[in-house]
Coordinates of C-alpha atoms and ligand atoms in Angstrom, one line a residue:
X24 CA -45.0 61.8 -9.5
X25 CA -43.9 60.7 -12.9
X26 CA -46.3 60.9 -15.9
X27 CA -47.0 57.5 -17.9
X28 CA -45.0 57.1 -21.3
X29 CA -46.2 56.0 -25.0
X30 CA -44.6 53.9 -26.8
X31 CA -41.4 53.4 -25.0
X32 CA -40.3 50.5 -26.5
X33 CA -40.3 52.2 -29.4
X34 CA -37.4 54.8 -28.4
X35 CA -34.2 53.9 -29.2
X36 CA -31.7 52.7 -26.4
X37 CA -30.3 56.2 -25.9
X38 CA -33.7 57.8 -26.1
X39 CA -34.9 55.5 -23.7
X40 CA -31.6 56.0 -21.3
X41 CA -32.5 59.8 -21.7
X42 CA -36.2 59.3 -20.1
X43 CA -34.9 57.3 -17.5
X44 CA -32.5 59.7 -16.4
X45 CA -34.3 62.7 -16.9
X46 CA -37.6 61.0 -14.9
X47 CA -36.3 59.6 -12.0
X48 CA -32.3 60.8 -11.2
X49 CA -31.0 64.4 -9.5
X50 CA -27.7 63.6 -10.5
X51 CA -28.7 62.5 -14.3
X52 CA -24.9 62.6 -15.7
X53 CA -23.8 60.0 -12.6
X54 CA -26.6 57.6 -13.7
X55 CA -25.8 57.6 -16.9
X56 CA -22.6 56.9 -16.7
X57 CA -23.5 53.8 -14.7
X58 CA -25.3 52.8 -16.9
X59 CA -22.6 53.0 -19.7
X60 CA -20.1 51.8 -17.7
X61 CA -21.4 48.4 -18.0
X62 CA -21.8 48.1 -21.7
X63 CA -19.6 45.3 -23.5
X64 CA -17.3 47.7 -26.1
X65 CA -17.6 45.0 -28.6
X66 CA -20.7 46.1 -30.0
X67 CA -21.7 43.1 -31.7
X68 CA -22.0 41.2 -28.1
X69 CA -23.8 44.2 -26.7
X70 CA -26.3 44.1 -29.7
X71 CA -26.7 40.2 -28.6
X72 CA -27.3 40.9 -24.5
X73 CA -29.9 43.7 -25.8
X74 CA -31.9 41.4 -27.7
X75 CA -32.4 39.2 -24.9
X76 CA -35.2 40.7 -23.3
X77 CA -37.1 44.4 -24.8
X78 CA -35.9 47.7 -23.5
X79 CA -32.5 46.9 -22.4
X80 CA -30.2 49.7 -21.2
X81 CA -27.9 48.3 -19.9
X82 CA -26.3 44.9 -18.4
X83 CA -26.1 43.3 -15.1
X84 CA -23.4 41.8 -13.8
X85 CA -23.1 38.8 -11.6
X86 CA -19.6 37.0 -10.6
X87 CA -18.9 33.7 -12.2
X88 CA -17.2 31.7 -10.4
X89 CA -15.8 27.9 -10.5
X90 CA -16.1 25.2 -7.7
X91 CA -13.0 22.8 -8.9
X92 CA -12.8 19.6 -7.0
X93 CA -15.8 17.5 -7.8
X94 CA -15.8 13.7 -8.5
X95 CA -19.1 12.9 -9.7
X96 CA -19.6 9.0 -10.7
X97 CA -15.6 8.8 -11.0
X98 CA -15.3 12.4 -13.6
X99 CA -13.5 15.0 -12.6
X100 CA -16.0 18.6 -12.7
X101 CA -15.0 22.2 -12.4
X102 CA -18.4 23.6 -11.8
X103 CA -19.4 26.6 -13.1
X104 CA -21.0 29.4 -10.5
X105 CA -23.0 32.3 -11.5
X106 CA -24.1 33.8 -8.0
X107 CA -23.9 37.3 -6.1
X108 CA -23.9 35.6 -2.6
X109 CA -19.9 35.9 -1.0
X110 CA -20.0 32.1 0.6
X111 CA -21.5 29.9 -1.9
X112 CA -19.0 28.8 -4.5
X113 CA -16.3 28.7 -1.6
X114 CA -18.4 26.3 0.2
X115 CA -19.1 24.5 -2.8
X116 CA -15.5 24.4 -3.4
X117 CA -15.0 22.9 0.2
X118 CA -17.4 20.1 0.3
X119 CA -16.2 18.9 -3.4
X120 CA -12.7 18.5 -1.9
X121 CA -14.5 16.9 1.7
X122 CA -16.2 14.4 -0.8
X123 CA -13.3 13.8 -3.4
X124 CA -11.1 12.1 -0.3
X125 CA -14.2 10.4 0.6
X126 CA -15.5 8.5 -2.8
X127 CA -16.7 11.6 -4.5
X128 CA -20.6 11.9 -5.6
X129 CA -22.7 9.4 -7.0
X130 CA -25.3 10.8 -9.4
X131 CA -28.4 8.8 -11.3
X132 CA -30.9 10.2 -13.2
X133 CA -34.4 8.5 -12.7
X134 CA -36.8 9.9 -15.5
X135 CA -36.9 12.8 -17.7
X136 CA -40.8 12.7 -18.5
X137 CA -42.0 16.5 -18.4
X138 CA -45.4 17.8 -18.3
X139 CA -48.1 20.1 -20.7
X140 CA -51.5 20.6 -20.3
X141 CA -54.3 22.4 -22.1
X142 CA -57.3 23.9 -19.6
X143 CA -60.9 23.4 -20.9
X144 CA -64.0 24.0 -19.9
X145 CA -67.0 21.4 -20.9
X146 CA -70.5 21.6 -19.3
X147 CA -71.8 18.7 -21.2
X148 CA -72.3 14.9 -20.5
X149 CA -68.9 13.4 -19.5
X150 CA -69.3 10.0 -21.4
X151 CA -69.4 12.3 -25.1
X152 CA -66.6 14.2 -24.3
X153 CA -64.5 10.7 -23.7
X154 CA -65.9 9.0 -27.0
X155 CA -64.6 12.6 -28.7
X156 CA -61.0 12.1 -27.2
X157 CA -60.6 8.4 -27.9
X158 CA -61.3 9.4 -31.5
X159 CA -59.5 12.8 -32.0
X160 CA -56.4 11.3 -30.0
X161 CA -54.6 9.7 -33.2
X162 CA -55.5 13.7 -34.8
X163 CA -53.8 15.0 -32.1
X164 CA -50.5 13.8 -32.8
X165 CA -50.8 13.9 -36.4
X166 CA -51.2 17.2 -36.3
X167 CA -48.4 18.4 -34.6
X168 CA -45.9 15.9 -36.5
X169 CA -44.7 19.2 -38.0
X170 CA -43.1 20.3 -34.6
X171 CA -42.2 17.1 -33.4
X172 CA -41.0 15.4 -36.3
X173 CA -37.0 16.6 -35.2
X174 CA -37.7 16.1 -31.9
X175 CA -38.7 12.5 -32.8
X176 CA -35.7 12.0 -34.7
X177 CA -33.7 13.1 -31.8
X178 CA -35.4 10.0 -29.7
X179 CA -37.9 12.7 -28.2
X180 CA -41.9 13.5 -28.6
X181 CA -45.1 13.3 -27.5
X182 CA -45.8 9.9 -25.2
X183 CA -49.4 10.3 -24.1
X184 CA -52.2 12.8 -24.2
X185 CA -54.6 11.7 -21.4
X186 CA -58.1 13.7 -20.4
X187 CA -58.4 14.6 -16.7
X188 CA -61.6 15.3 -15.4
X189 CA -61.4 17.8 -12.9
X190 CA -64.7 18.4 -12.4
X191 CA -64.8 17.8 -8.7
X192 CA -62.6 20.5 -7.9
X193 CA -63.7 23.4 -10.6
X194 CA -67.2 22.9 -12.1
X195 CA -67.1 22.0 -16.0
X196 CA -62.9 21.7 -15.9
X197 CA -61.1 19.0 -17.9
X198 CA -58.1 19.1 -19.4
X199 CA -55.6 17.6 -21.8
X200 CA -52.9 16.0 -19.9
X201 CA -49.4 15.5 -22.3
X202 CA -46.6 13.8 -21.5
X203 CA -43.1 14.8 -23.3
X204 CA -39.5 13.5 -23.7
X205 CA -37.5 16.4 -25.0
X206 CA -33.9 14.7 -24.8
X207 CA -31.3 17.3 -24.5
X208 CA -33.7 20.3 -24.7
X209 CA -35.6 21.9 -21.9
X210 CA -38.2 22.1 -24.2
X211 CA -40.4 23.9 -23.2
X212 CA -41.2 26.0 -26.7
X213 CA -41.4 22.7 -27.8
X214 CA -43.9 21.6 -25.5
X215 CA -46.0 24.8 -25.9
X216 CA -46.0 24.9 -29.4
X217 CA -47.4 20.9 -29.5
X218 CA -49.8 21.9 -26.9
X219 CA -51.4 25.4 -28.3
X220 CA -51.9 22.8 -31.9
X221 CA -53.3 20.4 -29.7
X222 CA -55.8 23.1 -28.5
X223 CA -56.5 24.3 -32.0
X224 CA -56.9 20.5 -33.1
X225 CA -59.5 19.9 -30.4
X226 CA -61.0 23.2 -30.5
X227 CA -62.3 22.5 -34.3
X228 CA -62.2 18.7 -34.3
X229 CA -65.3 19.5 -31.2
X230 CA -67.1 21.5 -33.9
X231 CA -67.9 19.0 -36.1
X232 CA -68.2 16.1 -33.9
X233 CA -71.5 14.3 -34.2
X234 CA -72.0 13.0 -30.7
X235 CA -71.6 16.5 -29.2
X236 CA -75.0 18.4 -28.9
X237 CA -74.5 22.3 -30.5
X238 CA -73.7 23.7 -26.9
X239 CA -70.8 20.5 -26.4
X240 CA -69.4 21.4 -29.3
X241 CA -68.4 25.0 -28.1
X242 CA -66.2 23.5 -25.1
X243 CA -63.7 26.4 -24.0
X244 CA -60.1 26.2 -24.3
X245 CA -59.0 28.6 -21.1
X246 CA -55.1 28.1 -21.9
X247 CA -52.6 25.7 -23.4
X248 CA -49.1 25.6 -20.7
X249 CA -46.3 23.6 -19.8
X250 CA -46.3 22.6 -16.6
X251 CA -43.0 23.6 -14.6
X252 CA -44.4 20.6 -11.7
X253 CA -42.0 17.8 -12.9
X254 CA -41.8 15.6 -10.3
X255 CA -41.3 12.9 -13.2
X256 CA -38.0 14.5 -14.5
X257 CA -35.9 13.3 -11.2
X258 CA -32.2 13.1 -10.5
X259 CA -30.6 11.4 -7.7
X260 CA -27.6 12.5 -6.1
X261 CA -25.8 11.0 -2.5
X262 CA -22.5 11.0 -1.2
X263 CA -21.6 8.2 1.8
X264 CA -18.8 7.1 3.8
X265 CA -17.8 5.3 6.9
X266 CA -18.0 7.1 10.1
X267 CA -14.5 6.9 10.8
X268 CA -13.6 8.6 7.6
X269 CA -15.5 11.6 7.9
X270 CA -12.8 13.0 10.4
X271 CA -11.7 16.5 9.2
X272 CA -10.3 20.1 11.0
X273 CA -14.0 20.6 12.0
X274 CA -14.8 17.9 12.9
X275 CA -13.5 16.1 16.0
X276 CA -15.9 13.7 17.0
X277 CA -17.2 12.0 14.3
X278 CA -19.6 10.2 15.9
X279 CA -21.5 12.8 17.4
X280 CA -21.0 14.6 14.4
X281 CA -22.3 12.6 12.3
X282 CA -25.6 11.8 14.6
X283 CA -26.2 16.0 14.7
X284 CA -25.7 15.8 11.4
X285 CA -29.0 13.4 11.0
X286 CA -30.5 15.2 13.9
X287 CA -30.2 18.7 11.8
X288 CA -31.9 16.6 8.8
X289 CA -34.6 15.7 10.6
X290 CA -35.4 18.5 11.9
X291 CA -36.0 19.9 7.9
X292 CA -37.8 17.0 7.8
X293 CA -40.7 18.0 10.5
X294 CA -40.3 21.6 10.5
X295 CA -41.0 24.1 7.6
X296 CA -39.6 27.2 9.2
X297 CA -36.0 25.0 9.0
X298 CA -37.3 22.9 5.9
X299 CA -37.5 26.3 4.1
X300 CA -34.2 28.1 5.0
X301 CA -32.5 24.2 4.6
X302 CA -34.1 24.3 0.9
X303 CA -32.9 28.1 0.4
X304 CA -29.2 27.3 0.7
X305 CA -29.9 23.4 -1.5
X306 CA -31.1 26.4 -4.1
X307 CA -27.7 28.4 -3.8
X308 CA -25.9 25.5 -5.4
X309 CA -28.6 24.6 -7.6
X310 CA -29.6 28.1 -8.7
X311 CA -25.5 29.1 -9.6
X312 CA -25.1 26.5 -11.7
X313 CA -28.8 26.7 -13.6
X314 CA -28.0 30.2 -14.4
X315 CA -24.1 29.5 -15.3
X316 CA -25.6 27.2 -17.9
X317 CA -28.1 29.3 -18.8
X318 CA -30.9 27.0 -17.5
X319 CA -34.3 28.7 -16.4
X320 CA -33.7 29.0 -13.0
X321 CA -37.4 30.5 -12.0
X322 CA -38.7 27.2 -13.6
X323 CA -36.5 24.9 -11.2
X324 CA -36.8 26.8 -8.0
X325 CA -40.9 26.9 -8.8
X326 CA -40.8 22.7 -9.5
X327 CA -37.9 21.9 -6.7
X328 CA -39.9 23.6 -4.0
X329 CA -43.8 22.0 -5.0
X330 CA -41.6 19.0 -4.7
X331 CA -40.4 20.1 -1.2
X332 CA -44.6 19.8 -0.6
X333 CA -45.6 16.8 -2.6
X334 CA -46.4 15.8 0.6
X335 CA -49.3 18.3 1.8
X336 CA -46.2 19.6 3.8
X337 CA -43.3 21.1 3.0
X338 CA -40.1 19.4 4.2
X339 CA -36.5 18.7 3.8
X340 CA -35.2 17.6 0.2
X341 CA -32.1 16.1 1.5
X342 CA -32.2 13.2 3.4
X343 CA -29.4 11.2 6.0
X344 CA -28.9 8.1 7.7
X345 CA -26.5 5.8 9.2
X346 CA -26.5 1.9 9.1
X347 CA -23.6 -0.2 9.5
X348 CA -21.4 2.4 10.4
X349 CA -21.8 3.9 7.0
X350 CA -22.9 7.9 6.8
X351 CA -25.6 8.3 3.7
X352 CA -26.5 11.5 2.7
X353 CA -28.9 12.0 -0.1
X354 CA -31.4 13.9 -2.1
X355 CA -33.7 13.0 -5.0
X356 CA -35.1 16.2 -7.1
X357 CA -36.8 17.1 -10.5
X358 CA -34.7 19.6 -12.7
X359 CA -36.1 20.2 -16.1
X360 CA -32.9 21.0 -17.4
X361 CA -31.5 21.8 -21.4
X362 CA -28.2 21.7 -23.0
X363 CA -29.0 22.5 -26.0
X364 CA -31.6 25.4 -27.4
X365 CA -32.0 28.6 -25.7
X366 CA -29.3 30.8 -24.4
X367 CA -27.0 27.8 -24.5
X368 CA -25.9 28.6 -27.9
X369 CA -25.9 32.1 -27.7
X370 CA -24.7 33.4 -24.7
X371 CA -20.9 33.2 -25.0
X372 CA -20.5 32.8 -21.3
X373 CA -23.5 29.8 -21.5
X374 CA -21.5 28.3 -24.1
X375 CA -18.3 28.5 -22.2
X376 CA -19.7 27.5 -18.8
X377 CA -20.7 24.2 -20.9
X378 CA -17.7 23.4 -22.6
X379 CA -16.2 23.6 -18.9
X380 CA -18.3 21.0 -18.2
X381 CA -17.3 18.8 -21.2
X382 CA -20.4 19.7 -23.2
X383 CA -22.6 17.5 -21.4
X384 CA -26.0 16.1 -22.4
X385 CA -29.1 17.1 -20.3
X386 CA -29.1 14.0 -17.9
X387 CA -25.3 14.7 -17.4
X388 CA -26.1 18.4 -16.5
X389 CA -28.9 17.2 -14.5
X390 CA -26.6 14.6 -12.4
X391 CA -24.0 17.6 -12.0
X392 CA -26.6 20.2 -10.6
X393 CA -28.3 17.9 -8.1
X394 CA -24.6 17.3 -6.9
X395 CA -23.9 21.2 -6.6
X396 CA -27.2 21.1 -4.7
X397 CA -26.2 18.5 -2.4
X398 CA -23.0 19.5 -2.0
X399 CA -24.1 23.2 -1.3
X400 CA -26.3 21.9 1.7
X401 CA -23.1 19.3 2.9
X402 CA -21.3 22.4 3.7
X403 CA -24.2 24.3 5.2
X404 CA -25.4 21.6 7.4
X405 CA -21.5 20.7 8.7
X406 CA -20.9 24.6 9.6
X407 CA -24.4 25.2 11.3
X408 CA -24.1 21.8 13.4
X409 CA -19.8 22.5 14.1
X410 CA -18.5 26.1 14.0
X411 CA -22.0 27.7 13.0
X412 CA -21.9 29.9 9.4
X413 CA -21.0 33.0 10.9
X414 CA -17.7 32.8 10.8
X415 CA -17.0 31.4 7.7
X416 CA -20.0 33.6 6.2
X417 CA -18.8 37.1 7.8
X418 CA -14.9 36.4 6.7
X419 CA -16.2 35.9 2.8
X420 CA -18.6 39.1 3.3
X421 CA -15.6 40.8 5.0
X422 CA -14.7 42.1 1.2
X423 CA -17.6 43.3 0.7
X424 CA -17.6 45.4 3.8
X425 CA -13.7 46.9 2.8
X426 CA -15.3 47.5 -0.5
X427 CA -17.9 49.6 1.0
X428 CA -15.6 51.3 3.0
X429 CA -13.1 52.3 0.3
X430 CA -10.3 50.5 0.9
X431 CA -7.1 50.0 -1.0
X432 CA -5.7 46.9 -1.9
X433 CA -3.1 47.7 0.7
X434 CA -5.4 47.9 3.2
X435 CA -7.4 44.6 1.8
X436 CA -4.8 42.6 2.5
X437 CA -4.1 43.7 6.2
X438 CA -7.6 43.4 6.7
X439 CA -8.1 40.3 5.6
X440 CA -4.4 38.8 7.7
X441 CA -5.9 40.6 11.0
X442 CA -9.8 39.0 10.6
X443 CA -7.9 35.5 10.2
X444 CA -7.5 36.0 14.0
X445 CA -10.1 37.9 14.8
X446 CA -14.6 38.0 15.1
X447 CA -15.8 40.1 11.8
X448 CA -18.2 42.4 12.7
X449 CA -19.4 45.7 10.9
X450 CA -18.0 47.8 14.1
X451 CA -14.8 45.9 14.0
X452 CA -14.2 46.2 10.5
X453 CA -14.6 49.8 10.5
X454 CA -12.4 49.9 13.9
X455 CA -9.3 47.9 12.8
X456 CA -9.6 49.9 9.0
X457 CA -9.3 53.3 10.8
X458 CA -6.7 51.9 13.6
X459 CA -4.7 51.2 10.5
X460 CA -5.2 54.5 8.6
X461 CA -4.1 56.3 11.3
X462 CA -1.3 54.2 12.0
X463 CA -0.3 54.4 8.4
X464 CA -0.4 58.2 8.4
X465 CA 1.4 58.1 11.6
X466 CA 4.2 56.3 10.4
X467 CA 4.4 58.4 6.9
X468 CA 4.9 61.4 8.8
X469 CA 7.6 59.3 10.6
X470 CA 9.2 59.1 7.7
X471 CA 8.9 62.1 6.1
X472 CA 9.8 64.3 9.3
X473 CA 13.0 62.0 9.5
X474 CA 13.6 62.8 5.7
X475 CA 13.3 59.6 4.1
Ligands
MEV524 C1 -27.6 31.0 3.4 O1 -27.6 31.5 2.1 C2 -28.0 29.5 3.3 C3 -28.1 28.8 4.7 O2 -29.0 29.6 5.6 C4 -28.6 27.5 4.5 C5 -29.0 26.7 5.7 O3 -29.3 27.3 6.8 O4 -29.0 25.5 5.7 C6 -26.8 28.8 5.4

């Protein structure tokens, strides 16, 4: 076993690279020239990606890839995808072409309230600590005008700081309940920083209030947080059509389609073993684009799916229906999304994915991501009801599985003409690869012994 290290962050990048190697690799010249090989040679970007986080070594790559095709509210997107999984931005890029034949998607953004509380802990009588609020509630956004002064000028700031007893769930627990509009920022440094002064504010204000008794005054601040819960920062997103017109290659019966189609919904709908797995590929979309935008993308998954179980149960968050011959297919979520702060004007690739998207603002990237999300789960839904995902899934993993096997380009693109015709399977992969091999040996020593 390895022994614990001092003051590691304080190594420099190559002294750190040397631990690592020395500590935990047999083959220590191999690792680290992995671990090189993925450095940026312009050093000035590779000083930026190692300031992200502490203790960088190296950088990890994901694909980026664009899902052209999608008419959202009558604009033409090319939708940027930052994902590692093989069928997701060709799916994406299937269902925006389904959908631009078909009307395109229709995107509305509902509210963009977001949430911030500070935790406290008060054992005193409940009717003191509400006469101290009411009075230190005009303090408490005085206070922080120093942090939300831009924001305000931006159209943005605090809109209400309510107290929540909570007292019936966790003895003596209250809390500070904020309410923010952050415009085209995620915000949540923003919201933090207004909160933590809002904790200090209260903290002191409690000291010297006159209607507390000497034990009231020392209430407890436990913690002063965001909340990443937003179901008030919700975006619509739905696609419809006539029955009729959602005739396509896979689909021959459009009618029955359409009603398994419902029938698959509902079934997310009752069922959290499927609601989760339904939700999981909703996330592939979602999550791509989040990160491509350089969006928090643990922040949206962790708010999207307590949505999922607003309920007391977790279910589907698309939704379908048919009346009056029309196909409706919809889904409402919160994204607590930014476009401006962060990594979006820093990350060169954040910046780019952006432009891509015509710079939008945060409702517009909002409107776009739901759509990604809803589109992503379009395509799921159509291949598990129709042809089922495996085939489409296993010919998109097929590179992967030539990759791991070695083979030339050459070989790639026989591969990839035989599997058009035939079941991908790990066996037959490696089958038809060596079939060829030896074929193509075979026929260069049919050459050679005939002296060509
Ligand atoms: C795979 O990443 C996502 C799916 O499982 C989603 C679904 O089942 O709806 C295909």
């Amino acid at each position: 076993m390895s022994k614990p290290i001092e003051g590691f962050s304080k190594l420099s990048k190559s002294e750190k690279i040397d631990w690592i190697v020395n500590t935990y690799f047999a083959d220590k010249e191999t690792a680290k020239t992995i671990l090189k090989q993925y450095w940026n040679e312009n050093s000035a970007l590779q000083q930026l990606h190692d300031e992200f986080v502490e203790n960088t070594i190296t950088n990890y790559y994901l694909p980026f890839g664009v899902a052209p095709n999608f008419l959202i509210n009558g604009k033409l997107y090319t939708i940027p995808m930052a994902i590692e999984e093989s069928s997701v931005v060709a799916a994406a890029s299937k269902a925006a072409k389904f959908w631009l034949d078909r009307g395109g998607f229709k995107a509305e953004v509902i509210s963009t309230t977001k949430i911030g509380q500070v935790h406290f802990m008060y054992h005193g009588i409940h009717e003191n600590l509400k006469r101290f609020f009411e009075e230190i509630k005009p303090r408490l956004f005085a206070d922080t005008e120093f942090i939300t002064y831009n924001m305000q000028k931006r159209g943005g700031g605090i809109l209400d700081i309510q107290l929540m007893d909570k007292t019936d769930k966790l003895s003596g627990y209250y809390q500070l309940h904020a309410t923010f509009e952050t415009q085209n920022a995620m915000g949540a440094n923003f919201i933090n920083s207004c909160l933590e002064q809002f904790a200090k504010t209260f903290k002191s204000e409690a000291q010297r209030f006159d209607g507390f008794t000497e034990d009231e005054k020392n209430l407890q601040i436990v913690m002063s947080i965001l909340s990443n819960y937003v179901p008030d920062c919700l975006v619509r997103a739905e696609v419809n059509c006539k029955i009729e017109d959602l005739n396509d290659d896979d689909i021959t019966d459009v009618g029955e389609f359409a009603q398994k189609f419902i029938q698959a919904i509902e079934i997310a709908e009752i069922e959290p073993y499927r609601a989760v797995t339904h939700n999981k590929g909703i996330m592939n979309g979602i999550d791509a684009v989040v990160l491509a935008t350089g969006n928090d993308f643990r922040a949206v998954e962790a708010g999207v799916h307590a949505y999922a179980a607003k309920n007391g149960q977790y279910t589907s968050l698309t939704h379908a229906e048919i009346k009056d011959g029309i196909f409706r297919f919809w889904m409402e979520i919160p994204l607590a999304l930014g476009t401006v702060g962060g990594l979006t004007s820093l990350h060169p690739l954040v910046k780019l994915a952006l432009e891509m998207l015509n710079n939008p603002t945060a409702k517009e990237l909002m409107q776009i991501v739901a759509v990604a999300g809803l589109a992503q789960n379009f395509a799921a839904v159509k291949s598990l009801t129709t042809t089922g995902i495996q085939e489409g899934h296993m010919k998109m993993h097929l590179m992967n599985m030539l990759n791991q096997l070695n083979a030339t380009n050459e070989e790639k693109i026989h591969m990839v003409d035989y599997f058009k015709t035939h079941v991908v399977t790990h066996h037959a992969v490696e089958e038809a690869l060596l079939a060829f091999r030896i074929k193509n040996v075979d026929t260069q020593n049919h050459l050679s012994d005939s002296g060509i």
